[in-house]
């Protein structure tokens, strides 16, 4: 079950400033961000319409293995593509191609976006979502945080050793 980390209709608008994204807290499991971009009167996009910028930190032993578009709709039903960008760190230096590490387009038929940069490991990660077509667009995206494979393997090995030790004590 996904945890809603930020919902703009409840928690307020995500930052429209590329240099100071909204800080979010992600935990292990599914972390959902719900927002809206477009010509809704907020700012941040290169054309003056709304863009959303947010950042989160993955702790030691954590990894991001999927970024899934749960829904994407518009008030104009135009079906346009949304733009998203990623940068390692806690902010974007600018809005040009040289200021991002990866970008992806998505819409309501997209599933796992950014497969070429996943998994992402511990550290700061910033995302930017924007729609340049006219109208307002609403998205729901889930970021799946899991234990890093090495950490998960160590955890399973430790659990198995503990179970084996308990079994030996009962038998001995």
PDB file of C-alpha atoms in Angstrom:
ATOM      1  CA  UNK A   1       0.000   0.000   0.000  1.00  0.00           C
ATOM      2  CA  UNK A   2       1.370   3.393  -0.973  1.00  0.00           C
ATOM      3  CA  UNK A   3       1.873   6.241   1.468  1.00  0.00           C
ATOM      4  CA  UNK A   4       0.976   9.700   0.167  1.00  0.00           C
ATOM      5  CA  UNK A   5       4.048  11.781   0.929  1.00  0.00           C
ATOM      6  CA  UNK A   6       2.746  15.029  -0.561  1.00  0.00           C
ATOM      7  CA  UNK A   7      -0.652  15.943  -2.001  1.00  0.00           C
ATOM      8  CA  UNK A   8      -0.828  19.496  -3.347  1.00  0.00           C
ATOM      9  CA  UNK A   9      -4.571  19.691  -2.662  1.00  0.00           C
ATOM     10  CA  UNK A  10      -3.870  19.062   1.039  1.00  0.00           C
ATOM     11  CA  UNK A  11      -0.237  20.056   1.663  1.00  0.00           C
ATOM     12  CA  UNK A  12       0.048  23.084  -0.636  1.00  0.00           C
ATOM     13  CA  UNK A  13       1.908  23.729  -3.877  1.00  0.00           C
ATOM     14  CA  UNK A  14       5.276  22.059  -4.398  1.00  0.00           C
ATOM     15  CA  UNK A  15       8.105  24.514  -4.982  1.00  0.00           C
ATOM     16  CA  UNK A  16       8.237  26.267  -8.334  1.00  0.00           C
ATOM     17  CA  UNK A  17      11.894  27.227  -7.790  1.00  0.00           C
ATOM     18  CA  UNK A  18      14.492  24.938  -9.363  1.00  0.00           C
ATOM     19  CA  UNK A  19      17.139  26.086  -6.884  1.00  0.00           C
ATOM     20  CA  UNK A  20      15.065  25.298  -3.806  1.00  0.00           C
ATOM     21  CA  UNK A  21      12.840  22.250  -4.320  1.00  0.00           C
ATOM     22  CA  UNK A  22      10.374  21.124  -1.662  1.00  0.00           C
ATOM     23  CA  UNK A  23      12.021  18.595   0.646  1.00  0.00           C
ATOM     24  CA  UNK A  24      10.046  15.371   1.003  1.00  0.00           C
ATOM     25  CA  UNK A  25      10.626  12.403   3.309  1.00  0.00           C
ATOM     26  CA  UNK A  26      10.471   8.982   1.665  1.00  0.00           C
ATOM     27  CA  UNK A  27      10.419   5.733   3.634  1.00  0.00           C
ATOM     28  CA  UNK A  28      10.855   2.115   2.574  1.00  0.00           C
ATOM     29  CA  UNK A  29       7.936   1.112   0.377  1.00  0.00           C
ATOM     30  CA  UNK A  30       5.704   3.030  -2.011  1.00  0.00           C
ATOM     31  CA  UNK A  31       5.832   6.843  -1.637  1.00  0.00           C
ATOM     32  CA  UNK A  32       3.249   8.763  -3.673  1.00  0.00           C
ATOM     33  CA  UNK A  33       3.471  12.395  -4.780  1.00  0.00           C
ATOM     34  CA  UNK A  34       0.250  14.012  -6.048  1.00  0.00           C
ATOM     35  CA  UNK A  35       0.469  17.329  -7.838  1.00  0.00           C
ATOM     36  CA  UNK A  36      -0.616  19.568 -10.652  1.00  0.00           C
ATOM     37  CA  UNK A  37       1.249  21.613 -13.244  1.00  0.00           C
ATOM     38  CA  UNK A  38       0.336  23.814 -16.190  1.00  0.00           C
ATOM     39  CA  UNK A  39      -1.228  27.217 -16.577  1.00  0.00           C
ATOM     40  CA  UNK A  40      -2.703  27.294 -13.073  1.00  0.00           C
ATOM     41  CA  UNK A  41      -1.216  30.628 -12.031  1.00  0.00           C
ATOM     42  CA  UNK A  42       1.779  29.255 -10.143  1.00  0.00           C
ATOM     43  CA  UNK A  43       5.255  29.628 -11.631  1.00  0.00           C
ATOM     44  CA  UNK A  44       8.498  27.786 -12.174  1.00  0.00           C
ATOM     45  CA  UNK A  45       8.406  26.477 -15.732  1.00  0.00           C
ATOM     46  CA  UNK A  46      10.508  28.050 -18.468  1.00  0.00           C
ATOM     47  CA  UNK A  47       7.396  29.517 -20.098  1.00  0.00           C
ATOM     48  CA  UNK A  48       6.036  31.003 -16.865  1.00  0.00           C
ATOM     49  CA  UNK A  49       3.508  28.293 -16.081  1.00  0.00           C
ATOM     50  CA  UNK A  50       3.650  25.998 -13.043  1.00  0.00           C
ATOM     51  CA  UNK A  51       6.431  23.455 -12.518  1.00  0.00           C
ATOM     52  CA  UNK A  52       6.983  21.232  -9.492  1.00  0.00           C
ATOM     53  CA  UNK A  53      10.416  20.684  -7.951  1.00  0.00           C
ATOM     54  CA  UNK A  54      11.007  18.322  -5.040  1.00  0.00           C
ATOM     55  CA  UNK A  55      13.895  16.489  -3.437  1.00  0.00           C
ATOM     56  CA  UNK A  56      14.360  13.570  -1.074  1.00  0.00           C
ATOM     57  CA  UNK A  57      17.246  11.737   0.545  1.00  0.00           C
ATOM     58  CA  UNK A  58      17.723   7.982   0.470  1.00  0.00           C
ATOM     59  CA  UNK A  59      19.462   6.773   3.599  1.00  0.00           C
ATOM     60  CA  UNK A  60      22.151   4.155   4.051  1.00  0.00           C
ATOM     61  CA  UNK A  61      20.981   0.830   2.672  1.00  0.00           C
ATOM     62  CA  UNK A  62      18.086   2.333   0.685  1.00  0.00           C
ATOM     63  CA  UNK A  63      17.551   2.245  -3.063  1.00  0.00           C
ATOM     64  CA  UNK A  64      14.903   3.619  -5.430  1.00  0.00           C
ATOM     65  CA  UNK A  65      13.945   0.854  -7.869  1.00  0.00           C
ATOM     66  CA  UNK A  66      10.827   2.224  -9.615  1.00  0.00           C
ATOM     67  CA  UNK A  67       9.100   5.510 -10.459  1.00  0.00           C
ATOM     68  CA  UNK A  68       5.576   4.654 -11.570  1.00  0.00           C
ATOM     69  CA  UNK A  69       2.959   6.977 -13.071  1.00  0.00           C
ATOM     70  CA  UNK A  70      -0.273   6.021 -11.300  1.00  0.00           C
ATOM     71  CA  UNK A  71      -2.368   8.651 -13.085  1.00  0.00           C
ATOM     72  CA  UNK A  72      -2.013  11.650 -15.361  1.00  0.00           C
ATOM     73  CA  UNK A  73      -5.028  13.714 -16.453  1.00  0.00           C
ATOM     74  CA  UNK A  74      -5.789  17.193 -17.744  1.00  0.00           C
ATOM     75  CA  UNK A  75      -8.680  19.595 -17.577  1.00  0.00           C
ATOM     76  CA  UNK A  76      -8.464  19.930 -21.367  1.00  0.00           C
ATOM     77  CA  UNK A  77      -8.213  16.178 -22.101  1.00  0.00           C
ATOM     78  CA  UNK A  78      -5.423  17.047 -24.508  1.00  0.00           C
ATOM     79  CA  UNK A  79      -3.429  13.947 -23.645  1.00  0.00           C
ATOM     80  CA  UNK A  80      -0.141  15.814 -23.946  1.00  0.00           C
ATOM     81  CA  UNK A  81       3.101  14.511 -22.532  1.00  0.00           C
ATOM     82  CA  UNK A  82       4.553  15.856 -19.309  1.00  0.00           C
ATOM     83  CA  UNK A  83       8.256  16.533 -18.897  1.00  0.00           C
ATOM     84  CA  UNK A  84      10.226  15.287 -15.922  1.00  0.00           C
ATOM     85  CA  UNK A  85      13.892  15.690 -15.098  1.00  0.00           C
ATOM     86  CA  UNK A  86      16.257  14.262 -12.515  1.00  0.00           C
ATOM     87  CA  UNK A  87      19.495  15.477 -10.966  1.00  0.00           C
ATOM     88  CA  UNK A  88      21.667  13.871  -8.319  1.00  0.00           C
ATOM     89  CA  UNK A  89      21.733  16.345  -5.452  1.00  0.00           C
ATOM     90  CA  UNK A  90      19.201  18.488  -3.658  1.00  0.00           C
ATOM     91  CA  UNK A  91      18.548  21.195  -6.285  1.00  0.00           C
ATOM     92  CA  UNK A  92      18.811  22.068  -9.969  1.00  0.00           C
ATOM     93  CA  UNK A  93      21.444  24.603 -11.054  1.00  0.00           C
ATOM     94  CA  UNK A  94      19.170  25.787 -13.873  1.00  0.00           C
ATOM     95  CA  UNK A  95      16.588  24.670 -16.397  1.00  0.00           C
ATOM     96  CA  UNK A  96      18.842  23.833 -19.326  1.00  0.00           C
ATOM     97  CA  UNK A  97      19.810  20.422 -20.632  1.00  0.00           C
ATOM     98  CA  UNK A  98      23.252  20.750 -19.064  1.00  0.00           C
ATOM     99  CA  UNK A  99      21.638  21.146 -15.619  1.00  0.00           C
ATOM    100  CA  UNK A 100      19.985  17.726 -15.514  1.00  0.00           C
ATOM    101  CA  UNK A 101      21.256  14.163 -15.322  1.00  0.00           C
ATOM    102  CA  UNK A 102      18.251  12.565 -17.069  1.00  0.00           C
ATOM    103  CA  UNK A 103      14.839  13.468 -18.454  1.00  0.00           C
ATOM    104  CA  UNK A 104      11.707  11.590 -19.459  1.00  0.00           C
ATOM    105  CA  UNK A 105       8.332  12.288 -20.985  1.00  0.00           C
ATOM    106  CA  UNK A 106       5.248  10.627 -19.529  1.00  0.00           C
ATOM    107  CA  UNK A 107       1.467  10.551 -19.835  1.00  0.00           C
ATOM    108  CA  UNK A 108      -1.459   8.465 -18.594  1.00  0.00           C
ATOM    109  CA  UNK A 109      -0.189   5.348 -20.394  1.00  0.00           C
ATOM    110  CA  UNK A 110       3.324   5.492 -18.930  1.00  0.00           C
ATOM    111  CA  UNK A 111       4.425   3.074 -16.261  1.00  0.00           C
ATOM    112  CA  UNK A 112       7.975   2.985 -14.903  1.00  0.00           C
ATOM    113  CA  UNK A 113       9.701   6.206 -15.997  1.00  0.00           C
ATOM    114  CA  UNK A 114      13.478   6.723 -15.811  1.00  0.00           C
ATOM    115  CA  UNK A 115      14.345   3.002 -16.153  1.00  0.00           C
ATOM    116  CA  UNK A 116      17.816   3.901 -17.467  1.00  0.00           C
ATOM    117  CA  UNK A 117      18.897   5.635 -14.233  1.00  0.00           C
ATOM    118  CA  UNK A 118      17.377   3.158 -11.785  1.00  0.00           C
ATOM    119  CA  UNK A 119      18.187   1.954  -9.254  1.00  0.00           C
ATOM    120  CA  UNK A 120      19.254   5.093  -7.402  1.00  0.00           C
ATOM    121  CA  UNK A 121      21.227   4.621  -4.183  1.00  0.00           C
ATOM    122  CA  UNK A 122      21.700   6.585  -1.017  1.00  0.00           C
ATOM    123  CA  UNK A 123      22.033  10.347  -1.188  1.00  0.00           C
ATOM    124  CA  UNK A 124      20.050  13.373  -2.354  1.00  0.00           C
ATOM    125  CA  UNK A 125      17.823  13.197  -5.446  1.00  0.00           C
ATOM    126  CA  UNK A 126      15.841  16.037  -7.057  1.00  0.00           C
ATOM    127  CA  UNK A 127      12.947  15.806  -9.544  1.00  0.00           C
ATOM    128  CA  UNK A 128      11.258  18.385 -11.761  1.00  0.00           C
ATOM    129  CA  UNK A 129       7.815  17.941 -13.348  1.00  0.00           C
ATOM    130  CA  UNK A 130       6.428  20.377 -15.912  1.00  0.00           C
ATOM    131  CA  UNK A 131       3.757  20.671 -18.579  1.00  0.00           C
ATOM    132  CA  UNK A 132       4.201  23.289 -21.278  1.00  0.00           C
ATOM    133  CA  UNK A 133       0.909  22.779 -23.133  1.00  0.00           C
ATOM    134  CA  UNK A 134      -2.042  24.957 -22.227  1.00  0.00           C
ATOM    135  CA  UNK A 135      -4.351  23.745 -19.509  1.00  0.00           C
ATOM    136  CA  UNK A 136      -3.843  22.166 -16.139  1.00  0.00           C
ATOM    137  CA  UNK A 137      -2.436  18.689 -15.644  1.00  0.00           C
ATOM    138  CA  UNK A 138      -2.658  16.458 -12.611  1.00  0.00           C
ATOM    139  CA  UNK A 139      -0.314  13.612 -11.784  1.00  0.00           C
ATOM    140  CA  UNK A 140       0.117  10.902  -9.211  1.00  0.00           C
ATOM    141  CA  UNK A 141       3.553   9.265  -9.203  1.00  0.00           C
ATOM    142  CA  UNK A 142       4.822   6.569  -6.842  1.00  0.00           C
ATOM    143  CA  UNK A 143       8.497   6.223  -5.933  1.00  0.00           C
ATOM    144  CA  UNK A 144       9.343   2.725  -4.674  1.00  0.00           C
ATOM    145  CA  UNK A 145      12.095   2.644  -2.038  1.00  0.00           C
ATOM    146  CA  UNK A 146      13.592  -0.751  -1.194  1.00  0.00           C
ATOM    147  CA  UNK A 147      16.597  -2.022   0.756  1.00  0.00           C
ATOM    148  CA  UNK A 148      19.712  -2.038  -1.435  1.00  0.00           C
ATOM    149  CA  UNK A 149      20.347  -5.547  -2.788  1.00  0.00           C
ATOM    150  CA  UNK A 150      23.481  -6.021  -0.657  1.00  0.00           C
ATOM    151  CA  UNK A 151      21.633  -4.818   2.450  1.00  0.00           C
ATOM    152  CA  UNK A 152      18.632  -7.049   1.716  1.00  0.00           C
ATOM    153  CA  UNK A 153      20.957 -10.034   1.230  1.00  0.00           C
ATOM    154  CA  UNK A 154      22.737  -9.359   4.511  1.00  0.00           C
ATOM    155  CA  UNK A 155      19.391  -9.003   6.273  1.00  0.00           C
ATOM    156  CA  UNK A 156      18.158 -12.331   4.891  1.00  0.00           C
ATOM    157  CA  UNK A 157      21.470 -14.038   5.745  1.00  0.00           C
ATOM    158  CA  UNK A 158      21.339 -12.684   9.302  1.00  0.00           C
ATOM    159  CA  UNK A 159      17.752 -13.854   9.730  1.00  0.00           C
ATOM    160  CA  UNK A 160      18.644 -17.298   8.408  1.00  0.00           C
ATOM    161  CA  UNK A 161      21.655 -17.567  10.758  1.00  0.00           C
ATOM    162  CA  UNK A 162      19.553 -16.511  13.729  1.00  0.00           C
ATOM    163  CA  UNK A 163      16.882 -19.092  12.855  1.00  0.00           C
ATOM    164  CA  UNK A 164      19.556 -21.782  12.398  1.00  0.00           C
ATOM    165  CA  UNK A 165      21.070 -20.885  15.777  1.00  0.00           C
ATOM    166  CA  UNK A 166      17.683 -21.158  17.513  1.00  0.00           C
ATOM    167  CA  UNK A 167      17.061 -24.522  15.831  1.00  0.00           C
ATOM    168  CA  UNK A 168      20.453 -25.842  16.971  1.00  0.00           C
ATOM    169  CA  UNK A 169      19.730 -24.714  20.540  1.00  0.00           C
ATOM    170  CA  UNK A 170      16.406 -26.594  20.566  1.00  0.00           C
ATOM    171  CA  UNK A 171      17.974 -29.740  19.097  1.00  0.00           C
ATOM    172  CA  UNK A 172      21.134 -29.678  21.250  1.00  0.00           C
TER     173      UNK A 172
END
